[in-house]
Tab-separated table of C-alpha atoms in Angstrom:
chain	number	residue	atom	x	y	z
A	1	MET	CA	0.000	0.000	0.000
A	2	PRO	CA	1.175	3.578	-0.530
A	3	PRO	CA	2.223	5.480	2.538
A	4	THR	CA	-0.573	6.544	4.862
A	5	LEU	CA	0.601	9.559	6.813
A	6	GLY	CA	0.075	8.872	10.479
A	7	ARG	CA	0.868	11.020	13.489
A	8	ARG	CA	4.601	10.335	13.482
A	9	GLN	CA	5.051	11.020	9.760
A	10	LEU	CA	2.991	14.182	9.862
A	11	LEU	CA	4.864	15.474	12.890
A	12	THR	CA	8.082	14.825	10.988
A	13	LEU	CA	6.668	16.458	7.873
A	14	SER	CA	5.464	19.555	9.676
A	15	GLY	CA	8.652	19.734	11.694
A	16	LEU	CA	10.741	19.751	8.527
A	17	ALA	CA	8.592	22.480	7.037
A	18	LEU	CA	8.652	24.559	10.198
A	19	GLY	CA	12.387	24.120	10.549
A	20	ALA	CA	12.858	25.433	7.026
A	21	GLY	CA	10.726	28.474	7.779
A	22	LEU	CA	8.078	27.455	5.269
A	23	TRP	CA	4.907	27.885	7.292
A	24	GLN	CA	3.008	31.036	8.114
A	25	ALA	CA	4.337	32.556	11.306
A	26	SER	CA	0.890	33.762	12.327
A	27	ARG	CA	0.067	30.405	13.978
A	28	PRO	CA	2.153	28.859	16.754
A	29	ALA	CA	4.411	26.148	15.410
A	30	ARG	CA	3.361	23.587	18.000
A	31	ALA	CA	-0.364	24.042	17.323
A	32	LEU	CA	0.199	23.718	13.596
A	33	ALA	CA	2.251	20.543	14.005
A	34	GLU	CA	-0.418	19.024	16.242
A	35	GLY	CA	-3.118	19.983	13.776
A	36	LEU	CA	-1.286	18.289	10.954
A	37	ALA	CA	-0.669	15.204	13.025
A	38	ALA	CA	-4.381	14.933	13.774
A	39	THR	CA	-5.282	15.203	10.069
A	40	PRO	CA	-5.651	11.918	8.190
A	41	GLY	CA	-3.101	11.675	5.408
A	42	PRO	CA	-3.711	10.644	1.803
A	43	VAL	CA	-4.728	7.032	1.335
A	44	GLY	CA	-4.402	5.831	-2.223
A	45	PRO	CA	-4.502	2.638	-4.262
A	46	PRO	CA	-1.828	-0.050	-4.030
A	47	ARG	CA	1.426	1.374	-5.316
A	48	GLY	CA	2.204	0.344	-8.865
A	49	ASP	CA	5.583	-0.442	-10.363
A	50	THR	CA	5.742	3.171	-11.516
A	51	ARG	CA	4.421	6.136	-9.546
A	52	LEU	CA	4.232	9.681	-10.882
A	53	VAL	CA	3.363	12.795	-8.899
A	54	LEU	CA	1.715	15.489	-11.030
A	55	ILE	CA	1.723	19.160	-10.011
A	56	SER	CA	0.957	22.427	-11.782
A	57	ASP	CA	0.406	26.177	-11.391
A	58	LEU	CA	2.544	26.855	-8.344
A	59	ASN	CA	3.004	30.593	-8.831
A	60	ALA	CA	1.555	33.566	-6.996
A	61	SER	CA	1.195	37.212	-8.164
A	62	TYR	CA	3.285	38.653	-11.013
A	63	GLY	CA	6.956	38.827	-10.113
A	64	SER	CA	6.638	36.750	-6.933
A	65	THR	CA	9.757	35.038	-5.639
A	66	THR	CA	7.952	33.217	-2.806
A	67	TYR	CA	5.145	30.655	-2.627
A	68	ILE	CA	2.009	30.179	-0.556
A	69	ALA	CA	1.797	27.680	2.306
A	70	GLU	CA	0.008	25.000	0.233
A	71	VAL	CA	2.959	24.838	-2.164
A	72	HIS	CA	5.390	24.312	0.714
A	73	ARG	CA	3.068	21.727	2.229
A	74	GLY	CA	2.892	19.859	-1.084
A	75	VAL	CA	6.662	19.964	-1.564
A	76	ALA	CA	7.147	18.511	1.928
A	77	LEU	CA	4.520	15.834	1.265
A	78	ILE	CA	5.804	14.613	-2.113
A	79	PRO	CA	8.883	12.673	-0.887
A	80	THR	CA	6.715	10.683	1.541
A	81	LEU	CA	4.700	9.411	-1.466
A	82	ARG	CA	7.868	7.814	-2.912
A	83	PRO	CA	7.301	8.751	-6.567
A	84	ASP	CA	9.561	7.609	-9.371
A	85	LEU	CA	9.142	10.973	-11.087
A	86	VAL	CA	7.657	14.394	-10.354
A	87	ILE	CA	6.044	16.114	-13.349
A	88	CYS	CA	5.100	19.779	-13.396
A	89	ALA	CA	2.666	20.929	-16.087
A	90	GLY	CA	3.823	24.533	-15.975
A	91	ASP	CA	3.485	27.941	-14.341
A	92	MET	CA	6.288	27.482	-11.858
A	93	VAL	CA	7.079	31.201	-11.748
A	94	ALA	CA	4.970	34.331	-12.235
A	95	GLY	CA	6.197	35.916	-15.435
A	96	GLN	CA	4.355	37.025	-18.582
A	97	LYS	CA	4.326	40.664	-17.569
A	98	ALA	CA	6.196	43.376	-19.442
A	99	GLY	CA	8.823	45.234	-17.477
A	100	LEU	CA	9.803	42.560	-14.973
A	101	GLY	CA	13.332	42.583	-16.348
A	102	ARG	CA	15.943	39.853	-16.411
A	103	GLN	CA	17.122	40.472	-12.856
A	104	ARG	CA	13.621	39.927	-11.495
A	105	LEU	CA	13.078	36.900	-13.727
A	106	ALA	CA	16.310	35.373	-12.454
A	107	ALA	CA	15.202	36.058	-8.866
A	108	MET	CA	11.893	34.308	-9.531
A	109	TRP	CA	13.611	31.183	-10.824
A	110	ALA	CA	16.021	31.300	-7.883
A	111	GLY	CA	12.986	31.357	-5.580
A	112	PHE	CA	11.557	28.327	-7.382
A	113	ASP	CA	14.863	26.513	-7.017
A	114	ARG	CA	15.019	27.329	-3.329
A	115	SER	CA	11.408	26.438	-2.472
A	116	VAL	CA	10.507	23.649	-4.895
A	117	LEU	CA	13.141	22.140	-7.156
A	118	GLY	CA	15.974	22.095	-4.645
A	119	PRO	CA	14.082	20.246	-1.890
A	120	LEU	CA	12.699	17.678	-4.343
A	121	ARG	CA	16.092	16.989	-5.903
A	122	GLN	CA	17.672	16.799	-2.429
A	123	ALA	CA	15.128	14.063	-1.746
A	124	GLY	CA	16.457	12.226	-4.816
A	125	LEU	CA	13.344	12.742	-6.946
A	126	PRO	CA	13.664	13.200	-10.728
A	127	PHE	CA	11.820	16.302	-11.965
A	128	ALA	CA	10.340	16.903	-15.433
A	129	PRO	CA	9.090	20.433	-16.238
A	130	ALA	CA	6.722	21.703	-18.920
A	131	MET	CA	6.716	25.399	-19.754
A	132	GLY	CA	3.593	27.380	-18.864
A	133	ASN	CA	2.497	30.781	-20.119
A	134	HIS	CA	3.871	32.422	-16.954
A	135	ASP	CA	7.196	30.584	-17.305
A	136	ALA	CA	8.091	31.105	-20.939
A	137	SER	CA	5.173	32.188	-23.092
A	138	GLY	CA	5.616	31.469	-26.781
A	139	ALA	CA	3.125	34.205	-27.742
A	140	ARG	CA	4.129	36.155	-30.843
A	141	SER	CA	3.122	39.375	-32.534
A	142	GLY	CA	4.472	40.579	-35.862
A	143	GLY	CA	6.733	37.547	-36.017
A	144	ARG	CA	8.520	38.235	-32.731
A	145	LEU	CA	8.219	36.772	-29.273
A	146	LEU	CA	6.311	39.014	-26.887
A	147	PHE	CA	8.101	37.591	-23.845
A	148	ASP	CA	11.553	36.861	-25.200
A	149	ASP	CA	13.225	37.648	-21.860
A	150	ASP	CA	10.992	35.079	-20.145
A	151	ARG	CA	11.948	32.417	-22.685
A	152	ARG	CA	15.646	33.199	-22.434
A	153	GLU	CA	15.685	33.107	-18.633
A	154	ALA	CA	13.680	29.860	-18.508
A	155	ALA	CA	16.079	28.283	-21.009
A	156	ARG	CA	19.105	29.478	-19.029
A	157	PHE	CA	17.730	28.136	-15.738
A	158	TRP	CA	16.698	24.707	-16.995
A	159	ARG	CA	19.568	24.007	-19.393
A	160	SER	CA	22.098	24.679	-16.658
A	161	ARG	CA	20.330	21.999	-14.562
A	162	ARG	CA	19.318	19.516	-17.250
A	163	ASP	CA	21.887	16.868	-16.382
A	164	ALA	CA	21.098	17.128	-12.660
A	165	LEU	CA	17.334	16.493	-12.922
A	166	GLY	CA	17.606	12.698	-12.820
A	167	LEU	CA	15.983	12.278	-16.236
A	168	THR	CA	16.687	9.667	-18.920
A	169	PHE	CA	16.221	11.434	-22.251
A	170	VAL	CA	14.932	9.611	-25.298
A	171	ASP	CA	15.074	12.828	-27.309
A	172	SER	CA	16.312	16.061	-25.745
A	173	GLY	CA	14.517	18.043	-28.469
A	174	ASP	CA	14.687	21.717	-27.480
A	175	PHE	CA	14.747	21.226	-23.718
A	176	PRO	CA	12.977	22.603	-21.703
A	177	PHE	CA	10.405	23.586	-24.324
A	178	HIS	CA	9.951	20.126	-25.810
A	179	TYR	CA	11.631	16.796	-25.123
A	180	ALA	CA	10.930	13.109	-24.405
A	181	ILE	CA	12.020	10.873	-21.519
A	182	ARG	CA	11.533	7.290	-20.333
A	183	ARG	CA	10.967	6.354	-16.707
A	184	LYS	CA	10.516	2.633	-16.110
A	185	GLU	CA	7.205	1.683	-17.805
A	186	ALA	CA	6.271	5.238	-18.711
A	187	PHE	CA	7.226	7.130	-21.860
A	188	LEU	CA	6.688	10.853	-21.402
A	189	LEU	CA	6.664	13.479	-24.144
A	190	VAL	CA	6.551	17.178	-23.228
A	191	TRP	CA	5.515	19.756	-25.824
A	192	ASP	CA	5.321	23.535	-25.748
A	193	ALA	CA	1.690	24.335	-24.931
A	194	SER	CA	2.491	27.676	-23.341
A	195	THR	CA	0.075	29.204	-25.855
A	196	ALA	CA	-2.969	27.844	-27.692
A	197	GLN	CA	-0.835	26.843	-30.681
A	198	VAL	CA	1.588	23.939	-30.416
A	199	PRO	CA	4.124	24.894	-33.123
A	200	ALA	CA	3.830	22.892	-36.353
A	201	GLU	CA	7.462	21.793	-36.233
A	202	GLN	CA	6.849	20.373	-32.759
A	203	LEU	CA	3.872	18.402	-33.992
A	204	ARG	CA	6.071	16.865	-36.696
A	205	TRP	CA	8.684	16.096	-34.038
A	206	THR	CA	5.953	14.606	-31.822
A	207	GLU	CA	4.847	12.213	-34.563
A	208	ARG	CA	8.430	11.109	-35.182
A	209	VAL	CA	9.290	10.575	-31.514
A	210	LEU	CA	6.047	8.700	-30.757
A	211	GLU	CA	6.977	6.257	-33.514
A	212	SER	CA	10.405	5.586	-31.972
A	213	PRO	CA	11.217	2.172	-30.471
A	214	ALA	CA	11.511	3.741	-27.013
A	215	ALA	CA	7.950	5.036	-27.230
A	216	ARG	CA	6.421	1.962	-28.852
A	217	SER	CA	7.991	-0.416	-26.317
A	218	ALA	CA	6.762	1.547	-23.285
A	219	GLY	CA	3.961	0.211	-21.128
A	220	ARG	CA	2.249	3.597	-21.207
A	221	ARG	CA	2.683	6.715	-23.335
A	222	LEU	CA	1.792	10.114	-21.881
A	223	VAL	CA	2.025	13.654	-23.236
A	224	VAL	CA	2.340	16.745	-21.024
A	225	GLY	CA	1.610	20.368	-21.895
A	226	HIS	CA	0.382	23.422	-20.051
A	227	LEU	CA	-2.832	24.277	-21.901
A	228	PRO	CA	-5.503	21.547	-22.057
A	229	LEU	CA	-7.535	20.144	-24.923
A	230	ARG	CA	-10.801	21.105	-23.231
A	231	ALA	CA	-11.862	23.670	-20.629
A	232	VAL	CA	-12.968	22.533	-17.171
A	233	SER	CA	-12.944	25.691	-15.030
A	234	GLN	CA	-14.866	28.912	-14.720
A	235	GLY	CA	-13.121	31.877	-16.311
A	236	ARG	CA	-10.988	29.636	-18.546
A	237	ASP	CA	-13.682	28.501	-20.986
A	238	ARG	CA	-12.740	30.663	-23.958
A	239	PRO	CA	-10.315	30.736	-26.908
A	240	GLY	CA	-6.705	31.140	-25.876
A	241	GLU	CA	-7.228	29.270	-22.617
A	242	VAL	CA	-7.323	25.855	-24.337
A	243	LEU	CA	-5.394	24.406	-27.267
A	244	ALA	CA	-6.549	25.344	-30.748
A	245	GLN	CA	-7.689	22.519	-33.061
A	246	PRO	CA	-8.211	20.079	-30.176
A	247	ALA	CA	-9.884	17.439	-32.364
A	248	ALA	CA	-6.828	17.215	-34.631
A	249	LEU	CA	-4.484	17.006	-31.628
A	250	GLN	CA	-6.646	14.319	-30.040
A	251	LEU	CA	-6.508	12.245	-33.233
A	252	LEU	CA	-2.724	12.667	-33.446
A	253	LEU	CA	-2.261	11.382	-29.902
A	254	GLU	CA	-4.726	8.518	-30.302
A	255	ARG	CA	-3.138	7.459	-33.587
A	256	HIS	CA	0.187	6.978	-31.829
A	257	GLY	CA	-1.187	5.097	-28.842
A	258	VAL	CA	-0.913	7.910	-26.303
A	259	GLU	CA	-3.064	7.010	-23.327
A	260	ALA	CA	-3.183	10.257	-21.393
A	261	TYR	CA	-2.688	13.991	-21.767
A	262	VAL	CA	-1.627	15.846	-18.611
A	263	SER	CA	-2.241	19.593	-18.453
A	264	GLY	CA	-2.456	22.570	-16.125
A	265	HIS	CA	-3.632	26.163	-16.618
A	266	GLN	CA	-7.269	25.561	-15.669
A	267	HIS	CA	-6.471	25.632	-11.922
A	268	ALA	CA	-9.104	22.940	-11.264
A	269	TYR	CA	-8.733	19.186	-10.857
A	270	PHE	CA	-10.882	17.062	-13.148
A	271	PRO	CA	-9.955	13.635	-14.548
A	272	ALA	CA	-11.822	13.206	-17.850
A	273	ARG	CA	-12.213	10.813	-20.734
A	274	LEU	CA	-12.207	12.072	-24.337
A	275	GLY	CA	-12.434	9.347	-26.969
A	276	GLN	CA	-9.512	7.014	-26.274
A	277	LEU	CA	-7.636	9.612	-24.199
A	278	ASP	CA	-7.560	10.123	-20.472
A	279	LEU	CA	-7.301	13.828	-19.670
A	280	PHE	CA	-5.761	14.755	-16.331
A	281	HIS	CA	-6.602	18.403	-15.680
A	282	LEU	CA	-4.438	19.300	-12.699
A	283	GLY	CA	-5.567	21.670	-10.006
A	284	ALA	CA	-3.443	24.628	-8.970
A	285	MET	CA	-0.896	23.889	-6.287
A	286	GLY	CA	-0.407	27.615	-5.782
A	287	SER	CA	-2.542	30.740	-5.879
A	288	GLY	CA	-5.879	31.106	-7.619
A	289	PRO	CA	-7.646	27.717	-7.628
A	290	ARG	CA	-10.866	27.854	-9.686
A	291	ARG	CA	-14.333	26.341	-9.562
A	292	LEU	CA	-15.255	23.658	-12.061
A	293	LEU	CA	-17.667	24.630	-14.830
A	294	GLY	CA	-21.218	24.822	-13.545
A	295	GLN	CA	-20.200	24.088	-9.943
A	296	SER	CA	-20.484	26.215	-6.813
A	297	ALA	CA	-18.173	24.293	-4.455
A	298	ALA	CA	-15.229	26.320	-3.158
A	299	PRO	CA	-11.967	25.630	-5.029
A	300	PHE	CA	-8.798	24.371	-3.353
A	301	GLN	CA	-5.177	23.461	-4.063
A	302	THR	CA	-4.285	19.908	-5.102
A	303	LEU	CA	-1.596	17.513	-6.194
A	304	THR	CA	-2.184	14.252	-8.077
A	305	VAL	CA	-0.600	10.800	-7.746
A	306	LEU	CA	-0.681	8.575	-10.841
A	307	ASP	CA	0.146	4.896	-10.400
A	308	LEU	CA	0.839	2.400	-13.185
A	309	ILE	CA	-0.506	-0.853	-11.790
A	310	GLY	CA	-0.640	-4.375	-13.184
A	311	SER	CA	0.451	-5.912	-16.469
A	312	PRO	CA	-0.332	-4.382	-18.824
A	313	PRO	CA	-0.347	-1.429	-16.439
A	314	ARG	CA	-3.534	0.536	-15.808
A	315	LEU	CA	-3.522	4.164	-14.715
A	316	VAL	CA	-4.901	4.844	-11.237
A	317	ASP	CA	-5.099	8.476	-10.139
A	318	THR	CA	-5.464	9.798	-6.608
A	319	SER	CA	-5.592	13.525	-5.883
A	320	VAL	CA	-4.985	15.203	-2.543
A	321	ASP	CA	-6.579	18.351	-1.137
A	322	LEU	CA	-3.572	20.313	0.131
A	323	ARG	CA	-5.632	22.158	2.722
A	324	THR	CA	-6.532	18.953	4.558
A	325	LEU	CA	-4.043	16.357	3.198
A	326	ARG	CA	-7.054	14.154	2.465
A	327	PRO	CA	-7.763	12.371	-0.819
A	328	ILE	CA	-10.463	13.861	-3.009
A	329	ASP	CA	-13.563	11.687	-3.290
A	330	ARG	CA	-13.946	11.256	-7.048
A	331	GLN	CA	-17.585	10.335	-6.636
A	332	ARG	CA	-18.238	13.875	-5.434
A	333	LEU	CA	-16.935	15.299	-8.696
A	334	PRO	CA	-19.588	15.932	-11.379
A	335	ARG	CA	-20.182	13.050	-13.787
A	336	TRP	CA	-19.591	15.431	-16.667
A	337	LEU	CA	-18.852	19.079	-17.415
A	338	SER	CA	-20.390	21.190	-20.152
A	339	ASP	CA	-18.419	24.021	-21.792
A	340	ALA	CA	-19.629	27.207	-23.488
A	341	ALA	CA	-20.018	25.364	-26.784
A	342	GLY	CA	-22.332	22.830	-25.136
A	343	ARG	CA	-19.841	19.965	-25.411
A	344	ARG	CA	-19.949	17.435	-22.599
A	345	LEU	CA	-16.762	16.127	-21.064
A	346	PRO	CA	-17.351	12.996	-18.971
A	347	ARG	CA	-15.467	12.238	-15.796
A	348	ARG	CA	-12.852	9.519	-16.233
A	349	PRO	CA	-14.160	6.143	-15.021
A	350	GLU	CA	-12.551	4.562	-11.985
A	351	ALA	CA	-9.571	2.434	-13.040
């Protein structure tokens, strides 16, 4: 069974976080530790041969170099889940604003390294990033990049750390913007979905890499990008907030045996099924969680555990509410969501 966080583990977890100065100082440290210890931890399915932890949208307000308490709580929790790989579907820093300047951008990435990447790598966990619109937007106007400084700083940060991320590259592509890796049974392709248009040359690269022996021999093939194929949250159900030409992208992925598409940006957790694809819409780990379409329940921060179980492996997802450290009851999620175009998106069936 995966780890169930009992009193001792949660006291250790909260003690580590408090010792690192990660928790809000407005509450006494002892009371917070006791509160965590009294909170049931995440209880998931039996651990598979391969376990992935999926996170997204960690950032706070434009230019922020620090992170909210839920991000620190999630970072402290992740090593106890013993994943084989941590995947981030973008928006690790809070760029995409003119005038931040390279010094501020560098400070933002240094804050991410200090609060998120560094602790996870110190725990020995491989980390695979995808670029979000606030990390390295590929938006263009008049043939030029609107956020060229963002792209340059993201490239500088990640390329200087590429060989220290614990990743086994199948194709390094144009890391960190697009690349492919293999981790045990899982083949993972990351493309640049920092805008609504995945560049045409990347789609050609995607087809070629998904036909490679490394991809075809994998137990499961997954693709990761920041923007999703379909909208699931309020305020994000409009053009530019989802990928353009989603039907064509869906067919491309299905044609090459991709089982799941992992995305962020919507700031709301909803596991869905679209044709032959599983869609894992990740909730925000950081600021600004959003309500699901047509729902009134208060939003909250999450992280998701994805286990590959059995032979051939099946995908079993378990998501955790980072306010309570309790698993989300999937049966309380709506059976389907309806977007502005009237298209229904059904909830993914239980594995």
